[in-house]
XYZ file of C-alpha atoms in Angstrom:
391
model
C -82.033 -23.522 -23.822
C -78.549 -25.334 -22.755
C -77.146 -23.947 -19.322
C -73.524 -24.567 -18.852
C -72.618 -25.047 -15.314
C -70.453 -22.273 -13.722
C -66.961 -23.371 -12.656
C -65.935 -21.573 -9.473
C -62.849 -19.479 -10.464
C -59.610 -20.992 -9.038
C -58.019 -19.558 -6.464
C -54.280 -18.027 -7.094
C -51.131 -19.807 -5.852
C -50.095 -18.526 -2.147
C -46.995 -16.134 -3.035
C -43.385 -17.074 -2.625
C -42.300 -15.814 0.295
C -38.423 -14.481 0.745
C -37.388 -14.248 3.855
C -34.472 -12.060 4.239
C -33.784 -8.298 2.125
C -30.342 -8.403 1.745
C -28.577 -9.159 -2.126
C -29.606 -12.483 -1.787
C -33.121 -11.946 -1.294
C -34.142 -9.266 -3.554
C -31.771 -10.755 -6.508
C -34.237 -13.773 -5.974
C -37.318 -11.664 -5.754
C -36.514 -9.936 -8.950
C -35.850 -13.164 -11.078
C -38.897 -14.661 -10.008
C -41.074 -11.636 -10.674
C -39.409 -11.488 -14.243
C -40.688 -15.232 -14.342
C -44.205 -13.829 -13.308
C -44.018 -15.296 -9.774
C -45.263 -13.166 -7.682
C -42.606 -12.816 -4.515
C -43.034 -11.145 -1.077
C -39.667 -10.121 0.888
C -40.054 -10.201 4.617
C -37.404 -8.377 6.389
C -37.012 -7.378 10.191
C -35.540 -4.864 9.796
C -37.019 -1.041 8.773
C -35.159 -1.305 5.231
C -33.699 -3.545 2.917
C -29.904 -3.966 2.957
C -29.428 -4.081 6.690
C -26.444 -5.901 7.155
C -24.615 -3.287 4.957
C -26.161 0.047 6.448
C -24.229 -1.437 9.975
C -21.235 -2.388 8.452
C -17.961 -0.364 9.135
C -17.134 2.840 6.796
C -14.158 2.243 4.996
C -15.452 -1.485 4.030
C -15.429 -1.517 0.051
C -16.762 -4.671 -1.959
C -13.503 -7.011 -1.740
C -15.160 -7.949 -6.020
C -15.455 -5.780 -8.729
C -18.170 -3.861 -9.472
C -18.856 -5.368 -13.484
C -18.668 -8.823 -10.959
C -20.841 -7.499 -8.254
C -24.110 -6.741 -9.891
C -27.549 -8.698 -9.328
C -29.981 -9.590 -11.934
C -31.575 -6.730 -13.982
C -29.328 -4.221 -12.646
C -25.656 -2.951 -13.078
C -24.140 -1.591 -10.831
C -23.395 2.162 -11.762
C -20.113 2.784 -13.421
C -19.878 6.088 -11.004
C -19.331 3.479 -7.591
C -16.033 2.916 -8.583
C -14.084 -0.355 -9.522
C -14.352 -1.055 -5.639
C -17.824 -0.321 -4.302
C -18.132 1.504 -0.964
C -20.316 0.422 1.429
C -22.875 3.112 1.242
C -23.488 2.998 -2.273
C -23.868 -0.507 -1.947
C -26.611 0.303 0.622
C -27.984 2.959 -2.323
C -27.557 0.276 -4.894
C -29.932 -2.486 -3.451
C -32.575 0.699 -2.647
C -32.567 1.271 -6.351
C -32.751 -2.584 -7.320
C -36.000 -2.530 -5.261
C -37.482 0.127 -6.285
C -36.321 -0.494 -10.437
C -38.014 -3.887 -10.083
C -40.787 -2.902 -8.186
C -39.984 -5.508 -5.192
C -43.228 -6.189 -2.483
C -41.222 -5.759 0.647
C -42.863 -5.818 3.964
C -40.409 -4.655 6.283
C -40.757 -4.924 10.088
C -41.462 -8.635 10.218
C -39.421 -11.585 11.400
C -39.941 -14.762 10.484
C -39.160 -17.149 13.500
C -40.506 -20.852 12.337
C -41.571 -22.054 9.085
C -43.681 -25.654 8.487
C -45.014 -27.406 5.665
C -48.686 -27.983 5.635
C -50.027 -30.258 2.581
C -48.469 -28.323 -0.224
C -47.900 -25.579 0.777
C -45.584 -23.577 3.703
C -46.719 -21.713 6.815
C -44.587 -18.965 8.209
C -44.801 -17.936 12.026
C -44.025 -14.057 11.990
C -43.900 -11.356 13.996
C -47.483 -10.274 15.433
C -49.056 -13.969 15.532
C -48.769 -14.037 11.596
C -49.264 -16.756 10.402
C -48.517 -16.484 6.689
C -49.299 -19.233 3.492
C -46.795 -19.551 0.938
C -46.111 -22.076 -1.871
C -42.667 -21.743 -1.800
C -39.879 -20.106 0.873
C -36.475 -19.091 -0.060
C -34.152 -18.417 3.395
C -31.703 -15.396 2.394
C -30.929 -14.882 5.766
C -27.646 -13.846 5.318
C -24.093 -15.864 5.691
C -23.229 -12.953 8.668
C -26.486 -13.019 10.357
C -25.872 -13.268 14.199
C -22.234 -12.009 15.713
C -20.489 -14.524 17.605
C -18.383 -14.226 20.685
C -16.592 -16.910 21.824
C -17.071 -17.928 25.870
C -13.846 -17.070 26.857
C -13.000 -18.046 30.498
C -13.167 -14.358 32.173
C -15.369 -12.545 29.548
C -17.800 -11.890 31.865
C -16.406 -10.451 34.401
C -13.177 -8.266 32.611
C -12.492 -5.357 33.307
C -11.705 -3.518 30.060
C -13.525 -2.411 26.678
C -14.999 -5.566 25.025
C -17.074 -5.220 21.758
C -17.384 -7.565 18.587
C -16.614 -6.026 15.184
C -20.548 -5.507 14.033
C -20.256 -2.473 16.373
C -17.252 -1.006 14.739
C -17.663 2.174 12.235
C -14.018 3.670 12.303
C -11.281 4.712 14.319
C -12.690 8.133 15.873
C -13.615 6.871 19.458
C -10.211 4.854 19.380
C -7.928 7.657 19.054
C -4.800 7.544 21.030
C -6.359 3.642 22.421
C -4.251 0.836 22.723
C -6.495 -1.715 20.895
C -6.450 -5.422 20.577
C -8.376 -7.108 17.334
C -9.300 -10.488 18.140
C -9.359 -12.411 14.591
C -7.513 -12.200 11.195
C -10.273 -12.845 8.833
C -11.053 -10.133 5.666
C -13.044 -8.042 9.332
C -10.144 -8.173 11.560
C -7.165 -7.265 9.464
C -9.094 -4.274 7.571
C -10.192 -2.907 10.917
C -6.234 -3.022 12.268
C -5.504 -1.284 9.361
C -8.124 0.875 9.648
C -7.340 1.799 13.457
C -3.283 2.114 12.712
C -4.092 4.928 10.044
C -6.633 6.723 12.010
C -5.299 7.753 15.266
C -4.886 4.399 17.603
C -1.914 4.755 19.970
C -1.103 0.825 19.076
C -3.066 -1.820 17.230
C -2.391 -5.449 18.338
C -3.634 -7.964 15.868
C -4.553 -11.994 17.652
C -4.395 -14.564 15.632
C -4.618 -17.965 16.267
C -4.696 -19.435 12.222
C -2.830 -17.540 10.075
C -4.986 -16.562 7.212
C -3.649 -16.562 3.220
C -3.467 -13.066 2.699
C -3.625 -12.298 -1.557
C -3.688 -8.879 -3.258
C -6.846 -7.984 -4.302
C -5.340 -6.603 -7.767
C -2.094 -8.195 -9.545
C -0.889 -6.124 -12.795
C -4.853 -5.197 -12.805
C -6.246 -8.216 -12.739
C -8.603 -8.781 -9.805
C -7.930 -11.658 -7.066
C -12.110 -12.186 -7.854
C -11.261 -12.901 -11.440
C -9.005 -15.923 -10.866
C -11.354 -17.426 -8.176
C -13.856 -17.689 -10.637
C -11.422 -19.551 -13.324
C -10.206 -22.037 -10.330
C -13.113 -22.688 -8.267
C -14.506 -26.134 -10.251
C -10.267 -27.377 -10.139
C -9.564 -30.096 -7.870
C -8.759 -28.899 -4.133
C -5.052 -30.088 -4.313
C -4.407 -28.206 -7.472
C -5.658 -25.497 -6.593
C -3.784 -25.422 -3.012
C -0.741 -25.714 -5.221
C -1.967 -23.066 -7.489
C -2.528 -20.860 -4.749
C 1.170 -21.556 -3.090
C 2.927 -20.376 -6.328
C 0.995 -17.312 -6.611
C 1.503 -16.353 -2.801
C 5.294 -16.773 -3.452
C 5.141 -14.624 -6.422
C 3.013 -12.053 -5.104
C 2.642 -11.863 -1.614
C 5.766 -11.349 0.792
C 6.403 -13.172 3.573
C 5.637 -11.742 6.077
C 7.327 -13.985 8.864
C 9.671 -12.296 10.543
C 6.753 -10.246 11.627
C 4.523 -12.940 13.163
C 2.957 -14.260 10.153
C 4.325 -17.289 8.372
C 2.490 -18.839 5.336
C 0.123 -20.906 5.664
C 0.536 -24.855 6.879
C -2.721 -25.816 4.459
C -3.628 -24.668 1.238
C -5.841 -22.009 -0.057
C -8.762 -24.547 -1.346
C -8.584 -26.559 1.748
C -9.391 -23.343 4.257
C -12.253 -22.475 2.125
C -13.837 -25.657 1.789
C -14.033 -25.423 5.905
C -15.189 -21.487 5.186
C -12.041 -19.306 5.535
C -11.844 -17.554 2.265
C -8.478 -15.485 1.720
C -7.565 -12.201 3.232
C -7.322 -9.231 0.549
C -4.553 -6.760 1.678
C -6.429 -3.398 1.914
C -3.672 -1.937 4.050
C -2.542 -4.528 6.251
C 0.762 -5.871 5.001
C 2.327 -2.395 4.816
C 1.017 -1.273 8.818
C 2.316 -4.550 9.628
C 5.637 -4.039 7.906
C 5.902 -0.701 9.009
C 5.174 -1.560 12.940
C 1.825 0.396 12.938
C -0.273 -3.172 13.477
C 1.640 -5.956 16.091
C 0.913 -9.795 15.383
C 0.294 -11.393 19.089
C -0.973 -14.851 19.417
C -4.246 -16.153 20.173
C -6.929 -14.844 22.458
C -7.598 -17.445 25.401
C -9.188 -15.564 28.242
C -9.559 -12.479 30.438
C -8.396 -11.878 34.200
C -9.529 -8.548 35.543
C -8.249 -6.080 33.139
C -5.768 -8.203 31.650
C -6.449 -10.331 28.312
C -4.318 -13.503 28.591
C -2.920 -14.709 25.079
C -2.083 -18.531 24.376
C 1.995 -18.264 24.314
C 1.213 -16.824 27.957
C 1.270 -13.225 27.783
C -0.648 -10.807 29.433
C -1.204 -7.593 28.083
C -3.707 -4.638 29.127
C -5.306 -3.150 26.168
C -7.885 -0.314 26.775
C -10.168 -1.633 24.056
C -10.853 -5.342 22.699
C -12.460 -5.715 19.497
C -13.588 -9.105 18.325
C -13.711 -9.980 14.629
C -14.976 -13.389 15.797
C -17.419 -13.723 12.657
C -21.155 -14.560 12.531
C -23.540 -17.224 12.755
C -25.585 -18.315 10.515
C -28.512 -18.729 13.017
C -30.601 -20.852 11.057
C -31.646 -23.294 13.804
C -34.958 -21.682 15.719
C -36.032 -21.140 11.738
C -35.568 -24.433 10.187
C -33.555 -26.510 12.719
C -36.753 -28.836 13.434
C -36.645 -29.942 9.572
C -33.785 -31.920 9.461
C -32.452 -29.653 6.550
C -29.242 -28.688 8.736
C -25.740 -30.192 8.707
C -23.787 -30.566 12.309
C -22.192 -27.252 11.438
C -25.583 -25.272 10.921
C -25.426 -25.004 7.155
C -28.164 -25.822 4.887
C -27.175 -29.387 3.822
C -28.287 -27.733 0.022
C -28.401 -24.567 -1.355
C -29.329 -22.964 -4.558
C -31.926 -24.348 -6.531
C -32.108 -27.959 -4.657
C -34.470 -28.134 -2.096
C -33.661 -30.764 0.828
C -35.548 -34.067 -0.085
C -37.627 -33.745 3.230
C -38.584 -30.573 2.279
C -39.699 -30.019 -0.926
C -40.038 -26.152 -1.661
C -37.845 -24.469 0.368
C -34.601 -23.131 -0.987
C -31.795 -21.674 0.863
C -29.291 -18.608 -1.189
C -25.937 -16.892 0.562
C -24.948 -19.702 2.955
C -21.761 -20.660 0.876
C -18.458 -18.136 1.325
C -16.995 -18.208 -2.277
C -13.443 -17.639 -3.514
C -15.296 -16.299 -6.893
C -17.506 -13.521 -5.068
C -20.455 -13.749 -3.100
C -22.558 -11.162 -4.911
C -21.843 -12.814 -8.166
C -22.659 -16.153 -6.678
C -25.778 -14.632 -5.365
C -26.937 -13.565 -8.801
C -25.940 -16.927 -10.508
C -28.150 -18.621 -7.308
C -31.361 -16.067 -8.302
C -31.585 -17.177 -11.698
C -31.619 -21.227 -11.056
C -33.523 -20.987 -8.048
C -36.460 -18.953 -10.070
C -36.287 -21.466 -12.721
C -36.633 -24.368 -10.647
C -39.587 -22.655 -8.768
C -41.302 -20.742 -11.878
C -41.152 -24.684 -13.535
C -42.381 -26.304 -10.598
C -45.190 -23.828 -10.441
C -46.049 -24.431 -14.079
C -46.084 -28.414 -14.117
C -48.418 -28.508 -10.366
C -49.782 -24.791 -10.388
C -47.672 -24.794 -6.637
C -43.944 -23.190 -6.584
């Protein structure tokens, strides 16, 4: 009688691990599970979605909702062209649960290291997880910033950035300064000047493009997406025309146009204002343009063409961080700025299976571009995992 010699079975792959459960992370969760890679989502949060749940109210996607939809799910017709906030927060509970995501919620990845050929996460609790892949969808608006203003610490007044803001109820009858002109800052003016603020002061120090977000129907999002592979100078030029077609000028009031082009801002990550509201409280004297922000003395904010004015409440739409350095700073996969020196489905050369999604700030939609970044970077792993038997 022949005996054949029993092969021990082979142990399975580590998982992928995503870390982050924002759009980015469960759009890349999804893809790879359709790919039959199985993918766990660690968020540090209680929930999935947690940037949106602290967003302010009356935020609405600034894309479309046909544009705005992940992998394997559309977004319901019944949201609306422009998504609101909450139902975005519904939305990526029911892309979860539709795709039957593993989410482990309540843990925070704070280092990750490659050992042989494979990764080891150091989470929350001493965990010390295995993975043969990680994909950082940490989120472009991870960790508020502030700047060190000479003063901050010791003024006198109401200072809070914009991630606290939820609408205009505790401001009513305030005089209110917003610090910052970006898509945060100007919505929030124009949410304050319709909702009860005695006066709404707007600091800028670079004056933003400001675009419609619809022209004759068709959405701002829509011509991003034809113009975002043009050369930067054509599409600075591009951009000019269409501002002088479209937009008024809005000069006279504090705002001039622009002194670079549209292109040239967002390649340094300023994508354009859309005008929810601000153009016409700004026309109609319900939001004041002041200059620049460049410290505090007692109760009084000083502003850089020397003013001093005494608001009651400061808010500062300062923007975020990206906050990837105590995480993967110690790989070499950073630029100077703190931006994964590749994203999508490249991995860094001195890191071989690690991908990073949503740390680009696109002119042709960030949920889109998240959706486009799922599918390649699934490929790329559920490939890789099929040629070595590691993601």
């Amino acid at each position: 009688m022949v005996t054949t010699p029993h092969e021990p079975p082979v142990p399975p792959a580590p998982p992928v691990y995503v870390v982050g459960g924002g759009p980015g992370g469960l759009a890349v969760a999804a893809a790879l599970r359709g790919r039959g890679v199985r993918a766990v989502v660690l968020e540090k949060s209680d929930a999935v979605g947690a940037s949106w749940r602290t967003h302010y109210d009356r935020l609405r996607l600034h894309t479309t909702r046909r544009l705005s939809g992940l992998p394997g799910l559309k977004v319901p017709r019944s949201f609306g062209r422009w998504v609101a906030r909450a139902d975005v927060v519904r939305y990526l509970e029911a892309y979860a649960e539709k795709h039957e995501l593993e989410v482990v919620t309540g843990v925070e990845v704070f280092g990750v290291e490659r050992s042989g050929g494979d990764w080891v996460l150091h989470a929350t609790g001493g965990r010390r997880l295995t993975g043969s892949a990680v994909v950082v969808a940490t989120g472009y608006n991870h960790t508020p910033y502030l700047p060190e203003w000479p003063g901050r610490e010791t003024y006198g007044g109401e200072l809070g950035h914009a991630r606290a803001y939820r609408n205009p109820g505790p401001y009513e009858g305030k005089d209110v300064l917003v610090v910052g002109a970006g898509n945060t800052g100007a919505e929030i003016a124009a949410d304050l000047a319709g909702g009860g603020a005695a006066r709404v002061r707007l600091a800028v120090r670079t004056v933003p493009h400001i675009v419609r977000r619809t022209t004759l129907g068709w959405p701002a999002q829509r011509t991003g997406i034809l113009v975002r592979r043009l050369p930067v100078a054509v599409v600075d030029r591009l951009g000019a025309l269409m501002a002088r077609a479209a937009a008024p000028d809005l000069t006279a009031y504090g705002l001039p146009r622009p002194d670079s082009g549209l292109a040239t801002r967002q390649r340094q990550g300023a994508i354009p204002v859309q005008d929810v509201g601000l153009v016409d409280a700004v026309r109609a004297g319900k939001v004041e343009i002041v200059a620049a922000v460049e410290g505090f003395a007692g109760d009084d904010v000083l502003l850089a063409d020397g003013t001093r004015i005494t608001p009651d409440a400061v808010i500062a739409a300062t923007g975020y961080r990206r906050a990837l350095e105590p995480l993967v700073g110690h790989l070499g996969v950073l630029d100077d700025r703190g931006r994964p020196v590749v994203h999508g489905a490249r991995c860094p050369r001195e890191a071989p299976g690690l991908y990073f999604t949503g740390f680009t700030n696109p002119i042709s939609g960030m949920l889109r571009e998240l959706a486009i970044d799922a599918e390649r970077i699934a490929r790329a792993i559920a490939r890789r995992a099929a040629r070595t038997g590691r993601a």
